[in-house]
Coordinates of C-alpha atoms and ligand atoms in Angstrom, one line a residue:
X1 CA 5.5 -28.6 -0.1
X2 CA 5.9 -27.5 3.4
X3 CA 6.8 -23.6 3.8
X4 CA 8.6 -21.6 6.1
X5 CA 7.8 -17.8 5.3
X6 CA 10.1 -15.4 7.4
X7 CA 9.6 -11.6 7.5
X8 CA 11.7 -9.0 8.3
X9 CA 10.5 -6.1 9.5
X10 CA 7.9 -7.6 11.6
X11 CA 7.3 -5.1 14.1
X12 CA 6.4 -2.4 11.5
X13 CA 3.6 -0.7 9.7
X14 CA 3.0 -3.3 7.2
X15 CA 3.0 -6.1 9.4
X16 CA 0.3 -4.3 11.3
X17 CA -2.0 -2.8 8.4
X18 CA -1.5 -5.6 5.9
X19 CA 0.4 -9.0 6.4
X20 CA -0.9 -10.1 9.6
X21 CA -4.5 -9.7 8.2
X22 CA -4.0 -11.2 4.8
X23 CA -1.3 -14.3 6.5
X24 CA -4.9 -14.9 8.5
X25 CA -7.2 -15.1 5.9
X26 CA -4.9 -17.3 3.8
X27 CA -5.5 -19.6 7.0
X28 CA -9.1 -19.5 7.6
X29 CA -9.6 -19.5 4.1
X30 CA -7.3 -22.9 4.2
X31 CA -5.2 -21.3 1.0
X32 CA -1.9 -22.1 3.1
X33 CA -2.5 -25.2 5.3
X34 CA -1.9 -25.9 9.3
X35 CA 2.2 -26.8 8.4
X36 CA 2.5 -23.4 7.7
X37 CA 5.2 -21.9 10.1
X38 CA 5.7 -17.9 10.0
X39 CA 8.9 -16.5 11.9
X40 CA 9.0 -12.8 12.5
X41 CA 12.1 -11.1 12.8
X42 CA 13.0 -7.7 14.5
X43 CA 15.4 -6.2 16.2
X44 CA 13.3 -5.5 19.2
X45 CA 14.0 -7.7 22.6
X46 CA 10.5 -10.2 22.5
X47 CA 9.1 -13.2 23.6
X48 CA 7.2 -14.8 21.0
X49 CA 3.9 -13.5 23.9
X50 CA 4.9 -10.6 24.0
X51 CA 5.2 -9.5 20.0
X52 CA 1.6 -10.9 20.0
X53 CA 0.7 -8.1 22.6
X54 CA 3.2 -6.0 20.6
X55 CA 0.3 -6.5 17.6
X56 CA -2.6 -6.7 19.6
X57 CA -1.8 -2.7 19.9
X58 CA -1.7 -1.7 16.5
X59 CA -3.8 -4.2 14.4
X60 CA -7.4 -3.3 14.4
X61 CA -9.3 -4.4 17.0
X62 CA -11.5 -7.0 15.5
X63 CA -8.6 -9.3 13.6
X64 CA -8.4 -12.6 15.5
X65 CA -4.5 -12.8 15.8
X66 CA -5.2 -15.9 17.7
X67 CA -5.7 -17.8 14.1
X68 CA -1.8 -17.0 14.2
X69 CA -0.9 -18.4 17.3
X70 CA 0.1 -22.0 16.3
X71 CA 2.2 -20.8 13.1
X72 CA 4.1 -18.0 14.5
X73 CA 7.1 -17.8 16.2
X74 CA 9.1 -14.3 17.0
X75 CA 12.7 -14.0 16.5
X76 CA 15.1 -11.3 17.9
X77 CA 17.7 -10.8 15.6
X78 CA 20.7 -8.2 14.7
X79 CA 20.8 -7.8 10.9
X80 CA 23.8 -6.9 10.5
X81 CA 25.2 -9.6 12.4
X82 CA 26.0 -13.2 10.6
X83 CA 25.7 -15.2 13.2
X84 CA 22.2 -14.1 13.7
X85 CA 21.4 -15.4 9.9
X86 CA 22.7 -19.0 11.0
X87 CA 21.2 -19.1 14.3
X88 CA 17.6 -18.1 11.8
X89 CA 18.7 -21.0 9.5
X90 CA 18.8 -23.7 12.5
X91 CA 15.4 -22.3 13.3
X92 CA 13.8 -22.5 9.9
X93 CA 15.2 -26.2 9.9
X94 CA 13.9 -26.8 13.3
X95 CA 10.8 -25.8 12.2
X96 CA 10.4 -28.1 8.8
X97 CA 11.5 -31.8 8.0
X98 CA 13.4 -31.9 4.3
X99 CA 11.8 -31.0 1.4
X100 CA 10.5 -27.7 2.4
X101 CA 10.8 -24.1 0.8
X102 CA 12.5 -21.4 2.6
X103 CA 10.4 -17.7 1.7
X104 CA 11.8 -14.3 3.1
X105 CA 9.2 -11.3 2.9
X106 CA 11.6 -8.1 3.8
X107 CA 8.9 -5.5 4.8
X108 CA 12.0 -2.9 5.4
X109 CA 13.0 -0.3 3.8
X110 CA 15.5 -0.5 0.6
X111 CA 18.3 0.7 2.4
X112 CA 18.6 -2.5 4.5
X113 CA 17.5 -4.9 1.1
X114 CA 21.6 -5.4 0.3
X115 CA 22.5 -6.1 4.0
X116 CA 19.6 -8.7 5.0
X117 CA 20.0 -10.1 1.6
X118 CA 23.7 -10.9 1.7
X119 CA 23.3 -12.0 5.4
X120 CA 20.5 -14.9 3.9
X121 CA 23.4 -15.7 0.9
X122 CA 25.6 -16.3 3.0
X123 CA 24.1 -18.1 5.5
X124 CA 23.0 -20.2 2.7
X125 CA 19.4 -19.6 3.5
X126 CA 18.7 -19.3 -0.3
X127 CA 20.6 -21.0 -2.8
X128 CA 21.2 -18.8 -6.1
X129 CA 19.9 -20.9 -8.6
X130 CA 16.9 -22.8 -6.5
X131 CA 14.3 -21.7 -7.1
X132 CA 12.4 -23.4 -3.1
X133 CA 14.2 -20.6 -2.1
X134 CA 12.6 -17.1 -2.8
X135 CA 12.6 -13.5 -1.5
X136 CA 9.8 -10.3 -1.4
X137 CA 11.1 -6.9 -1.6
X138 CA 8.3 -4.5 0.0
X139 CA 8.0 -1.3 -2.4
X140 CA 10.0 1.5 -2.6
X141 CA 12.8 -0.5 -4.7
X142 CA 15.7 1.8 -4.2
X143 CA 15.1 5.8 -3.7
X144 CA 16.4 6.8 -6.8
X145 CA 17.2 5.0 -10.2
X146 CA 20.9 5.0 -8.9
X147 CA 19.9 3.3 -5.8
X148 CA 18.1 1.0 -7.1
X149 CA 20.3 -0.5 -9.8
X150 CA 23.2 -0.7 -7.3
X151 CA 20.4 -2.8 -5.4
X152 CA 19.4 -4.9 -8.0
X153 CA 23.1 -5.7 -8.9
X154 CA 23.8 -6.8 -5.3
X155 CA 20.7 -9.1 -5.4
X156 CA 21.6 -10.3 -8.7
X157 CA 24.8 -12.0 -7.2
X158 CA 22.8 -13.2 -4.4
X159 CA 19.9 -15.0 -6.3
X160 CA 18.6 -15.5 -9.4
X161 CA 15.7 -13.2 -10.9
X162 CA 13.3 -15.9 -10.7
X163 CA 14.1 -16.3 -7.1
X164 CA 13.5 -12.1 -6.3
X165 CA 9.5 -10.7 -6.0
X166 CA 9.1 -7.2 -6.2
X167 CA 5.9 -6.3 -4.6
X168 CA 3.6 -3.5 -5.9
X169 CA 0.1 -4.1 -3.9
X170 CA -1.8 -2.6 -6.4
X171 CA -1.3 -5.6 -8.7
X172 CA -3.0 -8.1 -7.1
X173 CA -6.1 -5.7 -6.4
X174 CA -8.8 -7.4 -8.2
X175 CA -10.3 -4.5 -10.1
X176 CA -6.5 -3.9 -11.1
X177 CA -6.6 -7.5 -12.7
X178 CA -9.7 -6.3 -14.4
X179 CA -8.0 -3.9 -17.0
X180 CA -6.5 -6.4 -19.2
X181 CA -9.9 -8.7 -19.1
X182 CA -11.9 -5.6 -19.8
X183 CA -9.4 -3.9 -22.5
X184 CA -8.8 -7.5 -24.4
X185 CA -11.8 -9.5 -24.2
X186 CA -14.5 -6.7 -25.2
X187 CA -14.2 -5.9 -28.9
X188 CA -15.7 -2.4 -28.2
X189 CA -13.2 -1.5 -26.2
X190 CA -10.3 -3.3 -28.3
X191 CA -11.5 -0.6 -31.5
X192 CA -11.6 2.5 -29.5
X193 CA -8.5 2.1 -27.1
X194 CA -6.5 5.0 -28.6
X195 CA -6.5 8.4 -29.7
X196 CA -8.9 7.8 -32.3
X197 CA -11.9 7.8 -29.6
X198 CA -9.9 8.6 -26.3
X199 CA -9.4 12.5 -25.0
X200 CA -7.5 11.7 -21.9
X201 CA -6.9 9.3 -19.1
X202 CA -6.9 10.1 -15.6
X203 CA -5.7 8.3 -12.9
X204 CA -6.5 8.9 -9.1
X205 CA -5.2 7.7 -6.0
X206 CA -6.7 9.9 -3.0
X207 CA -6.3 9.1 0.3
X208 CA -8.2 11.2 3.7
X209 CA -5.4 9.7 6.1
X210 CA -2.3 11.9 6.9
X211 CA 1.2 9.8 6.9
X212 CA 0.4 8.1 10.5
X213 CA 3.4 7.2 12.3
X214 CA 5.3 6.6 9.0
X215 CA 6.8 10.1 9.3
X216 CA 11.0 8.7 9.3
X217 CA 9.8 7.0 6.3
X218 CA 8.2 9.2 4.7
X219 CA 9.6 12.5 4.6
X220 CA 12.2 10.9 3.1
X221 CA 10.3 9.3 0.4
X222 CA 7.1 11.3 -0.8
X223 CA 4.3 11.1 -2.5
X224 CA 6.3 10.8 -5.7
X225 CA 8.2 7.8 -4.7
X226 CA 6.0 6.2 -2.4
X227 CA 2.9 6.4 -5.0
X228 CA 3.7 7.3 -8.4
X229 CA 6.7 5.7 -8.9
X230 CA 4.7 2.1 -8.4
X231 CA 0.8 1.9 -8.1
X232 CA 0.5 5.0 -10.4
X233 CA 3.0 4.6 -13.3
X234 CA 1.8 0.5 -12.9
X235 CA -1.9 1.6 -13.6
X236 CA -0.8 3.8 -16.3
X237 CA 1.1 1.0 -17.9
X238 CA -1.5 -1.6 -17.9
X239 CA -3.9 1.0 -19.9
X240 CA -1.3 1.9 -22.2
X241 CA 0.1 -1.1 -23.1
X242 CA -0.3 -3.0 -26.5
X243 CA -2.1 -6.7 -26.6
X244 CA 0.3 -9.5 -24.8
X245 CA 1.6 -12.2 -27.2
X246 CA 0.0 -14.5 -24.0
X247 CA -1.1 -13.7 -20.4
X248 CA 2.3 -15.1 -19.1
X249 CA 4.1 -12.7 -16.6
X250 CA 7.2 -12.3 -19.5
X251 CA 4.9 -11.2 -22.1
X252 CA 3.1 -8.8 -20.0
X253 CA 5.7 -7.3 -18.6
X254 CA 7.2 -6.5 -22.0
X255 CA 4.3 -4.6 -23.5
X256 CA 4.2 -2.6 -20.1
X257 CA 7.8 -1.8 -20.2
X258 CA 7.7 -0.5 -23.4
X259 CA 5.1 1.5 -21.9
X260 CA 7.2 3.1 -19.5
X261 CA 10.3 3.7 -21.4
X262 CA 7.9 6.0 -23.8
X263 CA 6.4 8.0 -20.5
X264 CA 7.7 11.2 -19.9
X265 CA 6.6 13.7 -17.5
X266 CA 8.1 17.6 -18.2
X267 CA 9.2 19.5 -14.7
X268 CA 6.2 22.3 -15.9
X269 CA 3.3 19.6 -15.9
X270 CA 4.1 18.7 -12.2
X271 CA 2.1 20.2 -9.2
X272 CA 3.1 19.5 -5.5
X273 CA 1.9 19.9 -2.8
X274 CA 1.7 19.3 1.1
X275 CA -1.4 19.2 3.7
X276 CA -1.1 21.9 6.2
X277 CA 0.0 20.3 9.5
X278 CA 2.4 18.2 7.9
X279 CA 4.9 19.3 9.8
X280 CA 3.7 18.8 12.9
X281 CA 3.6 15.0 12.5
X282 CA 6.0 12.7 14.4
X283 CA 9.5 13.4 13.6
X284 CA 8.9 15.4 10.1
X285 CA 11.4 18.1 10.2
X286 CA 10.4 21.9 10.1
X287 CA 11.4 22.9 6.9
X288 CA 10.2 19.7 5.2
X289 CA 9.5 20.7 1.9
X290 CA 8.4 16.5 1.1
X291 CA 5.2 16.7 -0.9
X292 CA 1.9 14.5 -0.1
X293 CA 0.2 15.7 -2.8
X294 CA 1.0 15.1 -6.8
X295 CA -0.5 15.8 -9.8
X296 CA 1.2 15.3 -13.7
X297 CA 0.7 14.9 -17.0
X298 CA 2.2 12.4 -18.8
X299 CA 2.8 11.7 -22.0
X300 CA 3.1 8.2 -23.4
X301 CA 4.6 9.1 -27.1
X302 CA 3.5 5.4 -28.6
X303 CA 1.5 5.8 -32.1
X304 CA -1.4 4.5 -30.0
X305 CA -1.4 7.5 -27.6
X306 CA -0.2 10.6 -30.2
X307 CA -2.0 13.6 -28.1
X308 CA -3.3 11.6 -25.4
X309 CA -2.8 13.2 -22.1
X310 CA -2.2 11.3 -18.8
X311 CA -2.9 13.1 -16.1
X312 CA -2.1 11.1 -12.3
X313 CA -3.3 12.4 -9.1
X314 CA -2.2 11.0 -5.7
X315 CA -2.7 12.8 -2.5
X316 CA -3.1 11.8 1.4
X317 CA -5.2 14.0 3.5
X318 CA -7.8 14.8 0.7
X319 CA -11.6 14.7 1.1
X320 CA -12.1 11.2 -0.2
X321 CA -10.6 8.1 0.0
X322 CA -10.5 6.4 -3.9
X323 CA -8.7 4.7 -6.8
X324 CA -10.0 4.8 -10.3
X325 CA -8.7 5.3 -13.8
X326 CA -12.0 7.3 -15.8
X327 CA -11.1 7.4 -19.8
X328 CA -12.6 9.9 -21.5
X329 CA -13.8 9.5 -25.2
X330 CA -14.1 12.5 -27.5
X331 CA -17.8 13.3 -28.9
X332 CA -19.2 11.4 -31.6
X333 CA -18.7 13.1 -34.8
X334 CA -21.9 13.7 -35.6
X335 CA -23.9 13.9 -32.4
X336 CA -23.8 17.7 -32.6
X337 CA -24.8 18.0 -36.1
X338 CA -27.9 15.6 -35.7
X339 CA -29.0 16.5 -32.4
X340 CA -28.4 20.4 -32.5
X341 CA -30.4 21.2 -29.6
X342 CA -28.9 18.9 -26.9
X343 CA -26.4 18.7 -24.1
X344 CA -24.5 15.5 -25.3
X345 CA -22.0 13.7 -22.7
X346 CA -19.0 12.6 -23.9
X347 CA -19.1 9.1 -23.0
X348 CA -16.5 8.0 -19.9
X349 CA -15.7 5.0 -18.8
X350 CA -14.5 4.6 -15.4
X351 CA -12.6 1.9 -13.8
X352 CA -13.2 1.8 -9.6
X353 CA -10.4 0.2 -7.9
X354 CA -11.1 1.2 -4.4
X355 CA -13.6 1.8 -2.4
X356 CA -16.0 1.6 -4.9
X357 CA -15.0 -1.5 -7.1
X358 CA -17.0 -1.9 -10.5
X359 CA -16.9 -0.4 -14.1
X360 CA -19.5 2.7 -14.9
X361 CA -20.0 3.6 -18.3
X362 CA -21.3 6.8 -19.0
X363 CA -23.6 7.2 -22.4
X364 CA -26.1 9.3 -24.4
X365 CA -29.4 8.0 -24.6
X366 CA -33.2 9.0 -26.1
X367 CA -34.9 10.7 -23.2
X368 CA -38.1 8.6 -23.0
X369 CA -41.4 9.9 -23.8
X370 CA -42.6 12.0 -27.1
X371 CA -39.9 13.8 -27.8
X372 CA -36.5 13.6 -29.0
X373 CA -34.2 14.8 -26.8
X374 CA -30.8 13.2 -25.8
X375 CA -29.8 12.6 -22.5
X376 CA -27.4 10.6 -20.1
X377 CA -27.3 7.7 -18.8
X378 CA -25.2 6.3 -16.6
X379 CA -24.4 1.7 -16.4
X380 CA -23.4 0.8 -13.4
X381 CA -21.5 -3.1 -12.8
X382 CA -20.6 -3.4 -9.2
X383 CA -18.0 -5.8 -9.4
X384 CA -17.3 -6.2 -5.1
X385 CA -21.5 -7.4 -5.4
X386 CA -20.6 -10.2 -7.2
X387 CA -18.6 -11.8 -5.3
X388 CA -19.5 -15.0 -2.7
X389 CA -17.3 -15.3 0.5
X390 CA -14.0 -13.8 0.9
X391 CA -12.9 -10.9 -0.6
X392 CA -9.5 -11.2 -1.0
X393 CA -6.9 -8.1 -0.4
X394 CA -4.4 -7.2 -2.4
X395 CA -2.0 -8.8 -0.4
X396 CA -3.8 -12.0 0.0
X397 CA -3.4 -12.1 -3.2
X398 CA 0.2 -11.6 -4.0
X399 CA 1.2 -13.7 -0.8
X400 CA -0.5 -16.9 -2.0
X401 CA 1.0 -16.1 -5.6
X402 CA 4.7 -16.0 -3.6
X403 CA 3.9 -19.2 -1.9
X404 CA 2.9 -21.0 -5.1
X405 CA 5.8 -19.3 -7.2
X406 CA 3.6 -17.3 -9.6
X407 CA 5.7 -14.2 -10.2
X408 CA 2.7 -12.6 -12.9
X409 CA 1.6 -10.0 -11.1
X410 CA 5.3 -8.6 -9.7
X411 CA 7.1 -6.2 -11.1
X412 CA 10.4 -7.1 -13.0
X413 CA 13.8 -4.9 -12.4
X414 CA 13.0 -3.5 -16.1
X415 CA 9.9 -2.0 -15.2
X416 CA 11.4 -0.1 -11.8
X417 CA 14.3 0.6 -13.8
X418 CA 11.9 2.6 -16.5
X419 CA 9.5 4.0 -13.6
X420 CA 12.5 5.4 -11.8
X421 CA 13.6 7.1 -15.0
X422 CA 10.2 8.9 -15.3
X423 CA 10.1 10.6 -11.6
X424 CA 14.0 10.8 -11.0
X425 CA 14.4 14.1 -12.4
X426 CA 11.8 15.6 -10.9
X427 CA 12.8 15.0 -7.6
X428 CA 15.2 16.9 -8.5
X429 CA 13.9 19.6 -9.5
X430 CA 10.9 19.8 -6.9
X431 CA 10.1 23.0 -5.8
X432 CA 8.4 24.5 -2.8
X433 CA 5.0 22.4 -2.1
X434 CA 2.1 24.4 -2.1
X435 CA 0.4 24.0 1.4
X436 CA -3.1 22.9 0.8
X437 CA -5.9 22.1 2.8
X438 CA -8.6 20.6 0.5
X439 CA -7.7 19.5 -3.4
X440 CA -9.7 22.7 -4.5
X441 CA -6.5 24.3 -3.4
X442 CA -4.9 23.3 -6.5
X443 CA -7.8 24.0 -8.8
X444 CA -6.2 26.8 -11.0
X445 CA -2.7 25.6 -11.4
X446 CA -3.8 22.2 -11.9
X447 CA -6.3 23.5 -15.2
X448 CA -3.0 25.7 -16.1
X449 CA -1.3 22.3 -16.7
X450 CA -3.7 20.5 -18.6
X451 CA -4.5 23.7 -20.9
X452 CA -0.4 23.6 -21.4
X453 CA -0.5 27.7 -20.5
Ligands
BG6_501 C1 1.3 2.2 0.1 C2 1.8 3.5 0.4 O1 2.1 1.6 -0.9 O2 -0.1 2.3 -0.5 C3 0.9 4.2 1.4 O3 3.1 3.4 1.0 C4 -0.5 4.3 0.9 O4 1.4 5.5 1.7 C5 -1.0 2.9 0.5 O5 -1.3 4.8 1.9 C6 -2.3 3.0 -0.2 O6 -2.8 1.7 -0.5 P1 -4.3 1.3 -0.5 O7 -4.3 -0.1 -0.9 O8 -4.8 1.6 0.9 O9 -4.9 2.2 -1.5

């Protein structure tokens, strides 16, 4: 069926960094074909020539926004105005002949979600209830649990929950993907997923960048919100959570739910920081006390987990830029015992999202040779090497799974609702950041925490 995708918010930092980029490779790659048509909508006076210039300047420099050039038109427009939502709707049917679907990608931030939403209900640019109709919320849904259940009630009049996306990239990173293949289909893995074998989970997010020129955004958001309350608590989630009744998007979104409704994080096992400089970025104000650096422990009080700390780590300006998830296994009972003499590893599994994608396993092995001492080993799958052509982006990914109606790897209100209830309260009771300039910064408190002193 012939597709008109129209994003709001086209002039910003996702458009630049992510959309553009992925709406091109879904081109070249022929996933979406040449009948395609993309309008992007801002507030800002352009031709259609002139937003390409407008995103010559901020997209790197080797994209070829030229791929773009017969699918894309640019459309001023005045959200809060309804006449601007039916001059859009004589342009989406200008641009498509009867049947076609009508997709809305609202790259904004949550506080417009209600107005832009209401303005495409009423315009009758979606039709609660059908389904060739559908709408992407970009991440952060709401600001607060409070905001964003006033949100989702809103949207709820507008359209039915089959009809609203909630975006969280991370999903449709491949290595992301990879946990439930990895934890389900490996019977090694299926008998020592729990507290039985497993010490403690970490999960890291580290980025080198500062915020850009996100600053409005994000002094208002934080690392808290604008990480852990999505990519983090969703990684946590899919590690946690019990075997699916099936791989459909209902059942998995259950088993992580229940996963999130049994997470708690105590105010003491919270650690915040900020990079030094902070705030001197574009309009950050000069007692900012936002944080850019977190680290918790979490507890996840299922039987599965009893003792199990989670500890999550997210932080921009840090030394390296990486995701990974490394699960630590407590010592074999009797290594110690039968190998007296040794150093024995515990073994650890970790799980490379980004940059390095792959699986390393770390084990104790017979040194080779005459003797008989134990040491370690470390397996190595590179999971990025085995792939032929494109490697797909995140939101590659999770645009061509909008654009086909495959809603598995979004996140459903239930999920934000119980992710929202984890962080809330400590938002609340954040206290002075500590200003850091490398993560060593935090080495002491952060080994208070996970020692519980
Ligand atoms: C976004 C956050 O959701 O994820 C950004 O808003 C962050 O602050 C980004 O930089 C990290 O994503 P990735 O895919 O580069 O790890």
């Amino acid at each position: 069926m012939k597709t008109v995708l129209t994003i709001f918010g086209a002039t910003g930092n996702l458009m630049h960094k992510k959309l553009a980029l992925a709406l091109i490779q879904l081109l070249k790659q022929k996933q979406i074909d040449d009948s395609f048509q993309i309008i992007c909508v801002s507030r800002r006076d352009y031709t259609t020539e002139m937003y390409f210039e407008h995103l010559k300047e901020f997209v790197k420099s080797d994209i070829d926004l030229d791929v773009l050039k017969n699918n894309l038109e640019y459309v001023k427009m005045d959200i809060m105005d309804l006449n601007d939502y039916t001059m859009l709707r004589k342009k989406i049917e200008s641009k498509s002949s009867f049947p076609y679907q009508s997709l809305f990608y609202l790259a904004v931030a949550p506080e417009f979600f209600v107005d832009i939403a209401s303005g495409i209900s009423n315009a009758k640019l979606i039709e609660k209830g059908n389904s060739i109709g559908r709408i992407v919320f970009e991440k952060p849904f709401g600001v607060s649990f409070g905001s964003a259940k006033e949100i989702n009630q809103k949207l709820s009049e507008y359209f039915e929950e089959n009809q609203i996306f909630r975006i969280d990239h991370y999903l449709g990173k491949d290595m992301i993907q990879n946990i439930l293949v990895m934890r389900f289909a490996n019977r090694l893995l299926e008998n020592n997923w729990s507290s039985d074998s497993i010490s403690q989970v970490s999960i890291d997010v580290k980025e080198t960048e500062g915020i850009g020129n996100r600053g409005e955004y994000y002094d208002s958001s934080g690392a808290l919100k604008d990480m852990i309350q999505s990519h983090l608590l969703q990684m946590l989630a899919l590690v946690a959570m019990e075997e699916p009744k099936s791989l459909s998007s209902d059942d998995i979104r259950k088993e992580k739910i229940k996963v999130l409704q049994n997470t708690i994080v105590k105010t003491q096992n919270a650690v915040f920081g900020q990079y030094e400089g902070y705030l001197f970025e574009q309009k950050i104000p000069q007692d900012s006390i936002t944080e850019t650096f977190v680290f918790l422990k979490a507890e996840v009080s299922t039987p599965r987990w009893k003792n199990v700390p989670f500890f999550l780590t997210t932080g921009k300006k840090l030394n390296e830029k990486k995701a990974e998830i490394i699960i630590d296994f407590k010592e074999h009972s009797s290594a110690k015992k039968l190998w007296p003499n040794n150093n024995h590893t515990s073994n650890q599994l970790v799980i490379g999202i980004s940059e390095y994608e792959g699986i390393r396993f770390q084990m104790n092995v017979k040194k080779p040779g005459l003797n008989d001492t134990v040491s370690d080993a470390l397996l190595d799958y590179c999971h990025s090497c085995q792939k032929i052509g494109n490697n797909p982006e995140a939101y590659e990914k999770l645009l061509k799974d909008f654009i086909v109606n495959n809603s598995t790897l979004f996140t459903s209100w239930k999920e934000i609702e119980a992710s929202w209830n984890i962080i809330d309260h400590l938002k609340k009771d954040l206290s002075n950041p500590v200003i850091y300039k490398s993560i060593s910064d935090f080495a002491d408190i952060i080994s208070k925490v996970k020692r519980g002193v």
